[in-house]
Amino acid sequence: MAYALLANVPAIIGLYMSFFPPLIYALFGTSRHVSIGGIAVISLMTGNVVNSFTIESSLTIIQTNITDNTIRRDYNEVTIVMALSFTVGLIQLILSIFRFGFVTVFLSDTFISGYTASTAVLVLTSQMPDFFGIKIQHRTGFFKIIYIYIELFKRLRETNLITLTISISGIITIYTVKEYLEPYYKRMIKKWKIFHKVQIPIPIELIVIIIGTILSHKFHLNSRYNVKTIKTIGKGFRAPEWHQWKLLPLLVKESISIAIVSYAISYSLAKNYAKQLNYIVDANQELSAYGLCNIICSFFGCYPSASSLARTSVCVNLGGRTQLVGIISSIFLLITILKIGPLLEPMPKACLVAIIIVSLRNLLMKVRDIFTIGRVTKLETIVWISTFFSTIILDVDYGLIVGICVSFIVVILYHFRPRTFVLGVLDDNQVHNMSRHYSNARELPNIKILRFESPIMYFNGEYFNDSILKLLRDESKTNEKKLDSVNEKFIDDVQNGTHVIVDCSAISQIDYSGGKIFIQTIKELNDHKYKSLLGFTDNTGV
């Protein structure tokens, strides 16, 4: 239900999202462990689509002086998300038919880290009005996060203190249990050997919801203190509905980005658990399964779904080994949907805000990845920073485009200007990159070992030629030590002239133009009295 608020749909839709997708995925998916449903990132992207359409329809009503509210009925929230889910599923299904499951290889871990961290910031921002109990204007477009915080600070005097108290106490309670009590609880279970094979987590979110609902009902928080509550949940299922086909073409742009992001997140999670637990998931079948989930569930009021890290980890910790876990959880949800739903109507929205904010802690901590990435490679750092800030400033759709484009540019730069360096040896007689990481590496006397880390193609052939000759023009390091394994004849050759060994281990391909330049480079080396050799190393520490 918390994610339903992010998607700007009724709370009952959140229950549908936890009921229908696991049942459909169990039939078509290849992962044994992932739990399909609503997640923060996709819920936020869905909420942005809903906002854009509802605001647009409201403006149309005002401009045309229509009083019968026909347009508003056509663009109600549930109708929009149903059409969106169908379009997302259709795109994913088409991609799977054309075997496009490999597209995730273009979405690097750096890109995913920057994108999820930035969407976590946007999700956190979207919860601030309900956190303080303040009503602000819905905003879309560029720099919306800045305008939201400006308006929020202007309206801080309107803060509902009861709502703020519920939010803060809920966050403190959930965080304390998750970070401190639950680890202690697990250690005690393991020590006492009570259910030690099945690690049942403390259902603190459910406890907070129950306590908040009881207090709200007892003290009439909505009517007396103007605390926002869920108000209407209802019970039972919606009758399957046919889609508003005229909406589908209007949703294609947003659907493409949601389809790609949801697939990337879901498949990476499925692949991760498959590696850990030693089985295989099929990329194209997974893409097809996600598409069918979204298409079928769209007729029952669901918005686009994806794999949830939190729910999946809970399933694994509980000992789940098949998708039967999802089916059983859906059965329990069936009871809630049919009978218990209306009992939760007095629940303060601040309780759900607290749950969402605490659930974002791991995503927000991905901001620390920038320091690790920065120590490894500057180009990947650019990918992370550009993805993170473009998503925050421009919004999730444009952030996705910017991140992917910058990632492609970085890949191109890696091939246009690949690393070229001199190799040396350490005391272990293994060949290493003579950089600051291996400052003790030394060259063999009168021998240069050069490494070029890319295929030699028409677009980087000249760079190969220039970089090899430039390295040779630089002053070579000298070292008097000789390796015992070097034979006497070879030493004589070295003393009469300098040898150049081109390490071809990383040169996986040479095209026609690259081959011509490669031969030209060898000839130039020979003209400079170098004896050129081609070599391959299998123990290079780079």
Coordinates of C-alpha atoms in Angstrom, one line a residue:
M1 CA 0.0 0.0 0.0
A2 CA 2.9 2.3 0.7
Y3 CA 4.1 2.1 -2.9
A4 CA 0.6 2.7 -4.2
L5 CA 0.8 6.2 -2.7
L6 CA 4.0 6.7 -4.7
A7 CA 2.1 5.7 -7.8
N8 CA -0.7 8.1 -7.0
V9 CA -3.3 5.3 -7.1
P10 CA -5.8 4.0 -4.4
A11 CA -4.2 2.0 -1.6
I12 CA -6.1 -1.2 -2.6
I13 CA -4.0 -1.2 -5.8
G14 CA -1.0 -1.8 -3.7
L15 CA -2.6 -5.0 -2.4
Y16 CA -3.4 -6.1 -6.0
M17 CA 0.3 -5.5 -6.9
S18 CA 1.3 -8.0 -4.2
F19 CA -1.4 -10.5 -5.2
F20 CA -1.5 -10.9 -9.0
P21 CA 2.1 -10.5 -10.3
P22 CA 3.6 -13.4 -8.2
L23 CA 0.9 -15.7 -9.5
I24 CA 1.6 -14.9 -13.1
Y25 CA 5.4 -14.9 -12.7
A26 CA 5.3 -18.3 -11.1
L27 CA 3.9 -19.7 -14.4
F28 CA 6.4 -18.1 -16.8
G29 CA 9.5 -17.0 -14.9
T30 CA 12.8 -18.9 -14.6
S31 CA 14.0 -17.5 -11.3
R32 CA 13.1 -19.5 -8.3
H33 CA 13.4 -16.7 -5.8
V34 CA 12.6 -13.2 -7.0
S35 CA 9.4 -11.7 -5.7
I36 CA 7.5 -9.6 -8.2
G37 CA 5.3 -6.6 -7.2
G38 CA 5.5 -2.9 -6.6
I39 CA 8.9 -1.3 -6.0
A40 CA 9.9 2.3 -5.2
V41 CA 11.6 3.3 -8.4
I42 CA 8.8 2.0 -10.8
S43 CA 6.1 3.3 -8.5
L44 CA 7.7 6.8 -8.6
M45 CA 7.9 6.6 -12.4
T46 CA 4.3 5.5 -12.6
G47 CA 3.3 8.4 -10.3
N48 CA 5.0 10.9 -12.5
V49 CA 3.0 9.6 -15.5
V50 CA -0.3 9.8 -13.5
N51 CA 0.5 13.3 -12.4
S52 CA 1.3 14.5 -15.9
F53 CA -2.0 13.1 -17.2
T54 CA -4.2 14.3 -14.4
I55 CA -2.7 17.8 -14.3
E56 CA -3.0 17.9 -18.1
S57 CA -6.7 16.8 -18.0
S58 CA -7.5 19.4 -15.3
L59 CA -6.0 22.2 -17.4
T60 CA -8.0 21.0 -20.4
I61 CA -11.2 21.2 -18.3
I62 CA -10.4 24.7 -17.1
Q63 CA -9.5 26.0 -20.6
T64 CA -12.6 24.5 -22.3
N65 CA -15.0 25.3 -19.4
I66 CA -16.3 21.7 -19.5
T67 CA -18.5 21.0 -16.5
D68 CA -19.5 17.4 -17.0
N69 CA -16.0 16.2 -16.0
T70 CA -15.9 13.8 -19.0
I71 CA -12.2 14.3 -19.5
R72 CA -11.4 13.7 -15.9
R73 CA -13.3 10.4 -16.0
D74 CA -11.4 9.4 -19.1
Y75 CA -8.1 10.1 -17.3
N76 CA -8.7 8.7 -13.8
E77 CA -5.6 7.3 -12.1
V78 CA -6.5 3.6 -12.3
T79 CA -7.3 3.9 -16.0
I80 CA -4.0 5.5 -16.7
V81 CA -1.9 2.9 -14.8
M82 CA -3.8 0.0 -16.3
A83 CA -3.0 1.3 -19.8
L84 CA 0.6 2.1 -18.8
S85 CA 1.1 -1.5 -17.4
F86 CA -0.4 -3.0 -20.6
T87 CA 1.9 -0.8 -22.8
V88 CA 5.0 -1.6 -20.7
G89 CA 4.2 -5.3 -20.9
L90 CA 3.6 -5.2 -24.6
I91 CA 7.0 -3.5 -25.2
Q92 CA 8.8 -6.1 -23.0
L93 CA 7.0 -9.0 -24.8
I94 CA 8.0 -7.6 -28.2
L95 CA 11.6 -7.2 -27.1
S96 CA 11.6 -10.8 -25.9
I97 CA 10.3 -12.0 -29.2
F98 CA 13.1 -10.3 -31.0
R99 CA 15.6 -11.7 -28.4
F100 CA 16.5 -8.4 -26.9
G101 CA 17.2 -9.9 -23.5
F102 CA 20.9 -8.9 -23.9
V103 CA 20.1 -5.2 -23.6
T104 CA 21.0 -5.3 -19.9
V105 CA 24.7 -5.7 -20.8
F106 CA 24.6 -2.0 -21.8
L107 CA 23.3 -1.0 -18.4
S108 CA 26.4 -1.1 -16.2
D109 CA 26.5 -1.5 -12.5
T110 CA 27.7 2.1 -12.3
F111 CA 24.7 3.3 -14.2
I112 CA 22.3 1.2 -12.1
S113 CA 23.9 2.5 -8.9
G114 CA 23.6 6.2 -9.9
Y115 CA 20.1 5.8 -11.3
T116 CA 18.7 3.9 -8.2
A117 CA 20.4 6.4 -5.8
S118 CA 18.9 9.4 -7.6
T119 CA 15.4 7.8 -7.8
A120 CA 15.7 7.1 -4.1
V121 CA 16.3 10.8 -3.5
L122 CA 13.2 11.6 -5.7
V123 CA 11.1 9.1 -3.8
L124 CA 12.3 10.6 -0.5
T125 CA 11.4 14.1 -1.8
S126 CA 7.9 12.9 -2.9
Q127 CA 7.2 11.8 0.7
M128 CA 8.1 15.0 2.4
P129 CA 4.7 16.7 2.1
D130 CA 3.0 13.7 3.8
F131 CA 5.9 13.5 6.3
F132 CA 5.1 17.0 7.5
G133 CA 1.4 16.9 6.8
I134 CA 1.6 19.7 4.3
K135 CA -0.3 20.0 1.0
I136 CA 1.8 21.4 -1.9
Q137 CA 1.3 21.7 -5.6
H138 CA 2.0 18.7 -7.8
R139 CA 4.9 19.5 -10.1
T140 CA 6.4 18.0 -13.2
G141 CA 9.2 18.8 -15.6
F142 CA 12.7 20.1 -15.2
F143 CA 14.0 21.3 -11.8
K144 CA 10.8 20.1 -10.1
I145 CA 12.8 18.9 -7.0
I146 CA 14.1 22.4 -6.4
Y147 CA 10.6 23.9 -6.7
I148 CA 9.2 21.2 -4.3
Y149 CA 11.7 22.0 -1.6
I150 CA 11.2 25.8 -2.1
E151 CA 7.5 25.5 -1.6
L152 CA 8.0 23.0 1.2
F153 CA 10.2 25.4 3.2
K154 CA 7.7 28.2 2.6
R155 CA 4.9 26.1 4.1
L156 CA 6.8 24.6 7.1
R157 CA 4.6 26.8 9.4
E158 CA 1.6 24.7 8.2
T159 CA 3.2 21.5 9.6
N160 CA 0.7 19.1 11.3
L161 CA 2.5 18.3 14.5
I162 CA 0.6 15.1 15.0
T163 CA 1.5 13.9 11.5
L164 CA 5.1 14.8 12.1
T165 CA 5.2 12.9 15.4
I166 CA 3.7 9.8 13.8
S167 CA 6.2 10.0 10.9
I168 CA 9.3 10.4 13.2
S169 CA 8.2 7.8 15.7
G170 CA 7.4 5.3 12.9
I171 CA 10.9 5.9 11.3
I172 CA 12.7 5.5 14.7
T173 CA 10.7 2.4 15.6
I174 CA 11.2 0.6 12.3
Y175 CA 14.9 1.6 11.9
T176 CA 15.7 0.5 15.5
V177 CA 14.1 -2.9 15.1
K178 CA 15.7 -3.5 11.6
E179 CA 19.2 -2.4 12.5
Y180 CA 19.5 -3.4 16.2
L181 CA 16.8 -5.7 17.5
E182 CA 16.4 -8.0 14.5
P183 CA 20.2 -9.0 14.3
Y184 CA 20.0 -9.7 18.1
Y185 CA 16.8 -11.6 17.6
K186 CA 18.4 -13.7 14.8
R187 CA 21.4 -14.5 17.0
M188 CA 19.2 -15.6 19.8
I189 CA 17.2 -17.9 17.5
K190 CA 20.3 -19.4 16.2
K191 CA 21.7 -19.9 19.8
W192 CA 18.5 -21.4 21.2
K193 CA 18.0 -23.4 18.0
I194 CA 14.3 -22.3 17.8
F195 CA 13.3 -22.1 14.1
H196 CA 17.0 -21.6 13.4
K197 CA 16.6 -23.1 9.9
V198 CA 13.9 -20.6 9.0
Q199 CA 14.8 -17.0 9.9
I200 CA 11.5 -15.4 10.4
P201 CA 11.9 -11.6 10.5
I202 CA 10.1 -9.3 13.0
P203 CA 7.1 -7.9 11.1
I204 CA 7.7 -4.4 12.5
E205 CA 6.0 -2.7 9.5
L206 CA 2.8 -4.6 10.1
I207 CA 3.0 -3.8 13.8
V208 CA 3.4 0.0 13.1
I209 CA 0.5 -0.2 10.7
I210 CA -1.7 -1.9 13.3
I211 CA -0.8 0.5 16.1
G212 CA -1.2 3.5 13.9
T213 CA -4.6 2.3 12.7
I214 CA -5.9 1.6 16.2
L215 CA -4.7 5.0 17.5
S216 CA -6.2 6.8 14.6
H217 CA -9.5 5.1 15.0
K218 CA -9.5 5.6 18.8
F219 CA -8.6 9.3 18.8
H220 CA -10.3 10.3 15.5
L221 CA -7.0 11.7 14.2
N222 CA -8.5 12.6 10.8
S223 CA -11.6 14.5 12.0
R224 CA -10.1 16.1 15.1
Y225 CA -6.5 16.8 14.1
N226 CA -6.7 16.8 10.3
V227 CA -4.2 13.9 10.0
K228 CA -4.3 12.4 6.5
T229 CA -5.6 8.8 6.5
I230 CA -6.1 6.2 3.8
K231 CA -9.9 6.8 4.1
T232 CA -11.1 4.3 1.5
I233 CA -9.6 0.9 0.8
G234 CA -12.7 -1.2 0.1
K235 CA -12.6 -5.0 -0.2
G236 CA -12.8 -7.5 -3.0
F237 CA -11.4 -7.3 -6.5
R238 CA -12.1 -5.0 -9.4
A239 CA -13.9 -6.6 -12.3
P240 CA -11.5 -7.0 -15.2
E241 CA -11.7 -4.0 -17.5
W242 CA -10.8 -3.4 -21.1
H243 CA -8.3 -0.6 -21.7
Q244 CA -8.8 2.9 -23.1
W245 CA -7.0 2.2 -26.3
K246 CA -6.7 5.9 -27.1
L247 CA -4.3 6.2 -24.1
L248 CA -1.8 3.6 -25.4
P249 CA -0.1 5.8 -28.0
L250 CA 0.2 8.6 -25.5
L251 CA 2.1 6.4 -23.1
V252 CA 4.7 4.9 -25.4
K253 CA 7.6 7.2 -24.4
E254 CA 7.1 6.7 -20.7
S255 CA 6.5 3.0 -21.2
I256 CA 9.8 2.4 -23.0
S257 CA 11.8 3.9 -20.1
I258 CA 9.8 2.0 -17.5
A259 CA 10.1 -1.3 -19.5
I260 CA 13.9 -1.0 -19.6
V261 CA 14.4 0.1 -16.0
S262 CA 12.0 -2.6 -14.6
Y263 CA 13.7 -5.3 -16.7
A264 CA 17.2 -4.2 -15.7
I265 CA 16.4 -4.2 -12.0
S266 CA 14.5 -7.4 -12.1
Y267 CA 16.9 -9.4 -14.2
S268 CA 20.0 -8.2 -12.3
L269 CA 18.4 -9.3 -9.1
A270 CA 17.3 -12.7 -10.6
K271 CA 20.8 -13.2 -12.0
N272 CA 22.4 -12.4 -8.7
Y273 CA 20.4 -15.0 -6.7
A274 CA 20.8 -17.5 -9.5
K275 CA 24.6 -17.2 -9.2
Q276 CA 24.5 -17.4 -5.4
L277 CA 22.3 -20.5 -5.4
N278 CA 23.8 -22.2 -8.5
Y279 CA 21.1 -22.3 -11.2
I280 CA 20.5 -20.5 -14.5
V281 CA 18.0 -17.9 -15.5
D282 CA 17.1 -17.2 -19.1
A283 CA 17.3 -13.5 -20.1
N284 CA 14.8 -13.6 -22.9
Q285 CA 12.4 -15.8 -20.9
E286 CA 12.6 -13.4 -18.0
L287 CA 11.8 -10.5 -20.3
S288 CA 8.8 -12.4 -21.6
A289 CA 7.7 -13.3 -18.1
Y290 CA 7.8 -9.7 -17.0
G291 CA 5.9 -8.6 -20.1
L292 CA 3.2 -11.2 -19.5
C293 CA 2.9 -10.2 -15.9
N294 CA 2.3 -6.6 -16.8
I295 CA -0.1 -7.4 -19.6
I296 CA -2.3 -9.8 -17.7
C297 CA -2.2 -7.8 -14.4
S298 CA -3.1 -4.6 -16.2
F299 CA -6.7 -5.9 -16.7
F300 CA -7.1 -6.1 -12.9
G301 CA -6.0 -2.6 -12.0
C302 CA -2.3 -3.1 -11.5
Y303 CA 0.5 -0.7 -12.6
P304 CA 4.0 -1.9 -13.9
S305 CA 5.7 -4.4 -11.6
A306 CA 9.3 -5.4 -11.0
S307 CA 11.4 -7.6 -8.6
S308 CA 11.8 -6.3 -5.1
L309 CA 15.1 -6.7 -3.3
A310 CA 13.6 -6.6 0.2
R311 CA 10.8 -9.1 -0.4
T312 CA 13.2 -11.4 -2.3
S313 CA 15.8 -11.4 0.5
V314 CA 13.0 -12.2 3.0
C315 CA 11.8 -15.1 0.9
V316 CA 15.4 -16.5 0.7
N317 CA 16.0 -16.0 4.4
L318 CA 12.7 -17.9 5.1
G319 CA 14.1 -20.8 3.2
G320 CA 12.1 -20.4 0.1
R321 CA 13.4 -22.4 -2.9
T322 CA 10.7 -22.0 -5.5
Q323 CA 8.0 -19.6 -6.6
L324 CA 5.6 -21.5 -4.4
V325 CA 6.5 -18.9 -1.7
G326 CA 4.9 -16.2 -3.9
I327 CA 1.8 -18.3 -4.4
I328 CA 1.4 -18.9 -0.6
S329 CA 1.9 -15.1 0.1
S330 CA -0.8 -14.3 -2.4
I331 CA -3.2 -16.7 -0.6
F332 CA -2.7 -14.8 2.6
L333 CA -3.2 -11.5 0.8
L334 CA -6.4 -12.8 -0.6
I335 CA -7.8 -12.8 3.0
T336 CA -6.7 -9.2 3.5
I337 CA -8.3 -8.1 0.2
L338 CA -11.6 -9.9 0.8
K339 CA -12.1 -9.2 4.5
I340 CA -9.4 -7.1 6.3
G341 CA -9.0 -4.2 3.9
P342 CA -11.7 -1.9 5.2
L343 CA -10.3 -2.2 8.8
L344 CA -7.2 -0.4 7.6
E345 CA -9.0 2.7 6.3
P346 CA -8.3 4.8 9.5
M347 CA -4.5 4.2 9.0
P348 CA -2.5 7.5 8.9
K349 CA -0.6 8.0 5.7
A350 CA 2.4 8.9 7.9
C351 CA 2.8 5.3 8.8
L352 CA 3.3 4.4 5.2
V353 CA 5.6 7.3 4.8
A354 CA 7.8 5.9 7.6
I355 CA 7.8 2.5 6.0
I356 CA 8.9 4.0 2.6
I357 CA 11.6 6.2 4.1
V358 CA 13.2 3.4 6.1
S359 CA 13.0 1.0 3.0
L360 CA 15.0 3.6 1.0
R361 CA 18.1 3.5 3.4
N362 CA 20.0 0.9 1.3
L363 CA 19.3 2.7 -2.0
L364 CA 20.3 6.1 -0.5
M365 CA 23.6 4.5 0.7
K366 CA 24.5 3.8 -2.9
V367 CA 25.7 7.4 -2.9
R368 CA 28.8 6.0 -1.3
D369 CA 29.5 4.0 -4.4
I370 CA 30.9 7.2 -6.1
F371 CA 33.9 7.1 -3.8
T372 CA 34.7 3.5 -4.7
I373 CA 34.2 4.0 -8.4
G374 CA 36.3 7.2 -8.3
R375 CA 39.3 5.4 -7.0
V376 CA 39.1 2.9 -9.9
T377 CA 38.2 4.8 -13.0
K378 CA 37.4 8.4 -13.8
L379 CA 35.2 7.7 -16.8
E380 CA 32.9 5.5 -14.8
T381 CA 32.7 8.3 -12.2
I382 CA 31.4 10.6 -15.0
V383 CA 28.7 8.0 -15.8
W384 CA 27.6 7.8 -12.2
I385 CA 27.6 11.6 -11.6
S386 CA 25.8 12.4 -14.9
T387 CA 23.2 9.8 -14.3
F388 CA 22.6 10.8 -10.7
F389 CA 22.3 14.6 -11.2
S390 CA 20.4 14.4 -14.5
T391 CA 17.8 12.2 -12.9
I392 CA 17.4 14.4 -10.0
I393 CA 17.3 17.7 -11.9
L394 CA 15.6 16.6 -15.2
D395 CA 13.4 13.7 -13.9
V396 CA 13.6 9.9 -14.2
D397 CA 12.9 9.6 -17.9
Y398 CA 15.5 12.1 -19.0
G399 CA 17.9 10.8 -16.4
L400 CA 17.6 7.4 -18.0
I401 CA 18.4 8.8 -21.5
V402 CA 21.3 10.8 -20.3
G403 CA 22.8 7.9 -18.3
I404 CA 22.5 5.5 -21.2
C405 CA 24.0 8.0 -23.6
V406 CA 26.9 8.8 -21.4
S407 CA 27.5 5.1 -20.8
F408 CA 27.7 4.6 -24.6
I409 CA 30.1 7.5 -24.9
V410 CA 32.3 6.0 -22.3
V411 CA 32.3 2.6 -24.1
I412 CA 33.3 4.4 -27.3
L413 CA 36.0 6.4 -25.5
Y414 CA 37.4 3.1 -24.0
H415 CA 37.8 1.8 -27.6
F416 CA 38.9 5.1 -29.2
R417 CA 41.5 5.8 -26.4
P418 CA 42.2 2.5 -24.7
R419 CA 44.8 2.1 -22.1
T420 CA 48.4 1.6 -23.4
F421 CA 51.2 1.0 -20.9
V422 CA 54.5 -0.6 -20.3
L423 CA 54.7 -3.9 -18.5
G424 CA 57.4 -4.9 -16.0
V425 CA 58.2 -7.8 -13.6
L426 CA 58.1 -8.1 -9.9
D427 CA 60.1 -10.4 -7.7
D428 CA 57.6 -13.2 -8.3
N429 CA 58.6 -13.1 -12.0
Q430 CA 55.0 -12.2 -13.0
V431 CA 54.3 -9.5 -15.5
H432 CA 52.5 -6.4 -14.1
N433 CA 51.4 -2.9 -15.2
M434 CA 54.1 -0.5 -14.2
S435 CA 51.8 2.0 -12.6
R436 CA 51.3 3.4 -9.1
H437 CA 49.6 0.2 -8.1
Y438 CA 52.9 -1.7 -9.0
S439 CA 55.5 0.9 -8.4
N440 CA 58.1 -1.8 -7.6
A441 CA 57.8 -3.4 -11.1
R442 CA 60.9 -3.2 -13.2
E443 CA 61.7 -3.6 -16.8
L444 CA 64.0 -6.2 -18.3
P445 CA 67.2 -4.7 -19.5
N446 CA 66.9 -3.4 -23.1
I447 CA 63.4 -4.9 -23.4
K448 CA 60.1 -3.0 -23.7
I449 CA 56.9 -5.0 -23.1
L450 CA 54.0 -2.9 -24.4
R451 CA 50.3 -3.7 -23.8
F452 CA 47.4 -2.3 -25.8
E453 CA 44.0 -3.0 -24.2
S454 CA 41.5 -3.0 -27.1
P455 CA 40.8 -4.5 -30.5
I456 CA 42.7 -2.7 -33.2
M457 CA 40.0 -1.2 -35.5
Y458 CA 39.8 1.5 -38.1
F459 CA 38.8 4.1 -35.5
N460 CA 41.7 3.5 -33.1
G461 CA 44.4 2.2 -35.3
E462 CA 46.2 5.6 -35.5
Y463 CA 46.0 5.9 -31.7
F464 CA 47.6 2.4 -31.5
N465 CA 50.5 3.6 -33.7
D466 CA 51.0 6.9 -31.9
S467 CA 50.8 5.4 -28.4
I468 CA 53.3 2.6 -29.1
L469 CA 55.8 5.0 -30.6
K470 CA 55.2 7.6 -27.8
L471 CA 55.9 5.0 -25.1
L472 CA 59.2 4.1 -26.8
R473 CA 60.2 7.7 -27.1
D474 CA 59.8 8.1 -23.3
E475 CA 62.9 7.4 -21.3
S476 CA 63.1 3.7 -20.4
K477 CA 63.8 2.6 -16.9
T478 CA 67.0 0.6 -16.6
N479 CA 67.7 -2.2 -14.3
E480 CA 70.9 -4.3 -14.1
K481 CA 69.3 -7.5 -12.8
K482 CA 69.0 -10.3 -15.3
L483 CA 66.6 -13.2 -15.2
D484 CA 68.3 -16.6 -14.9
S485 CA 65.9 -18.0 -17.5
V486 CA 67.1 -15.7 -20.3
N487 CA 69.6 -17.6 -22.5
E488 CA 73.0 -16.4 -23.5
K489 CA 72.2 -15.9 -27.2
F490 CA 69.1 -13.8 -26.4
I491 CA 71.2 -11.6 -24.0
D492 CA 73.7 -10.9 -26.9
D493 CA 70.8 -9.9 -29.1
V494 CA 69.4 -7.6 -26.5
Q495 CA 72.8 -5.9 -25.9
N496 CA 73.2 -5.3 -29.7
G497 CA 69.7 -3.7 -30.0
T498 CA 66.5 -3.1 -28.1
H499 CA 63.7 -5.6 -28.3
V500 CA 60.0 -4.6 -28.2
I501 CA 57.4 -7.2 -27.2
V502 CA 53.8 -6.2 -28.0
D503 CA 51.5 -8.0 -25.6
C504 CA 48.5 -9.0 -27.7
S505 CA 46.5 -10.7 -24.9
A506 CA 43.9 -7.9 -24.9
I507 CA 43.7 -7.5 -28.7
S508 CA 40.7 -9.7 -29.4
Q509 CA 40.2 -8.5 -33.0
I510 CA 41.9 -6.7 -35.8
D511 CA 39.9 -5.4 -38.8
Y512 CA 41.4 -4.7 -42.3
S513 CA 42.3 -1.1 -41.5
G514 CA 43.7 -2.0 -38.1
G515 CA 45.8 -4.8 -39.6
K516 CA 47.4 -2.4 -42.1
I517 CA 48.3 0.0 -39.3
F518 CA 49.5 -2.8 -37.1
I519 CA 51.9 -3.9 -39.9
Q520 CA 52.9 -0.3 -40.5
T521 CA 53.7 0.0 -36.7
I522 CA 55.9 -3.1 -36.8
K523 CA 57.8 -1.7 -39.9
E524 CA 58.4 1.6 -38.1
L525 CA 59.8 -0.2 -35.1
N526 CA 62.1 -2.1 -37.4
D527 CA 63.2 1.1 -39.0
H528 CA 64.2 2.4 -35.5
K529 CA 66.4 -0.7 -35.0
Y530 CA 63.9 -2.4 -32.7
K531 CA 63.5 -6.1 -32.9
S532 CA 59.7 -6.6 -32.6
L533 CA 58.0 -9.6 -31.1
L534 CA 54.4 -10.5 -30.5
G535 CA 53.5 -12.1 -27.2
F536 CA 50.7 -13.3 -25.0
T537 CA 50.7 -13.3 -21.2
D538 CA 48.3 -15.3 -19.1
N539 CA 49.3 -13.9 -15.7
T540 CA 49.3 -10.2 -16.3
G541 CA 48.4 -8.2 -13.2
V542 CA 46.8 -5.0 -14.5

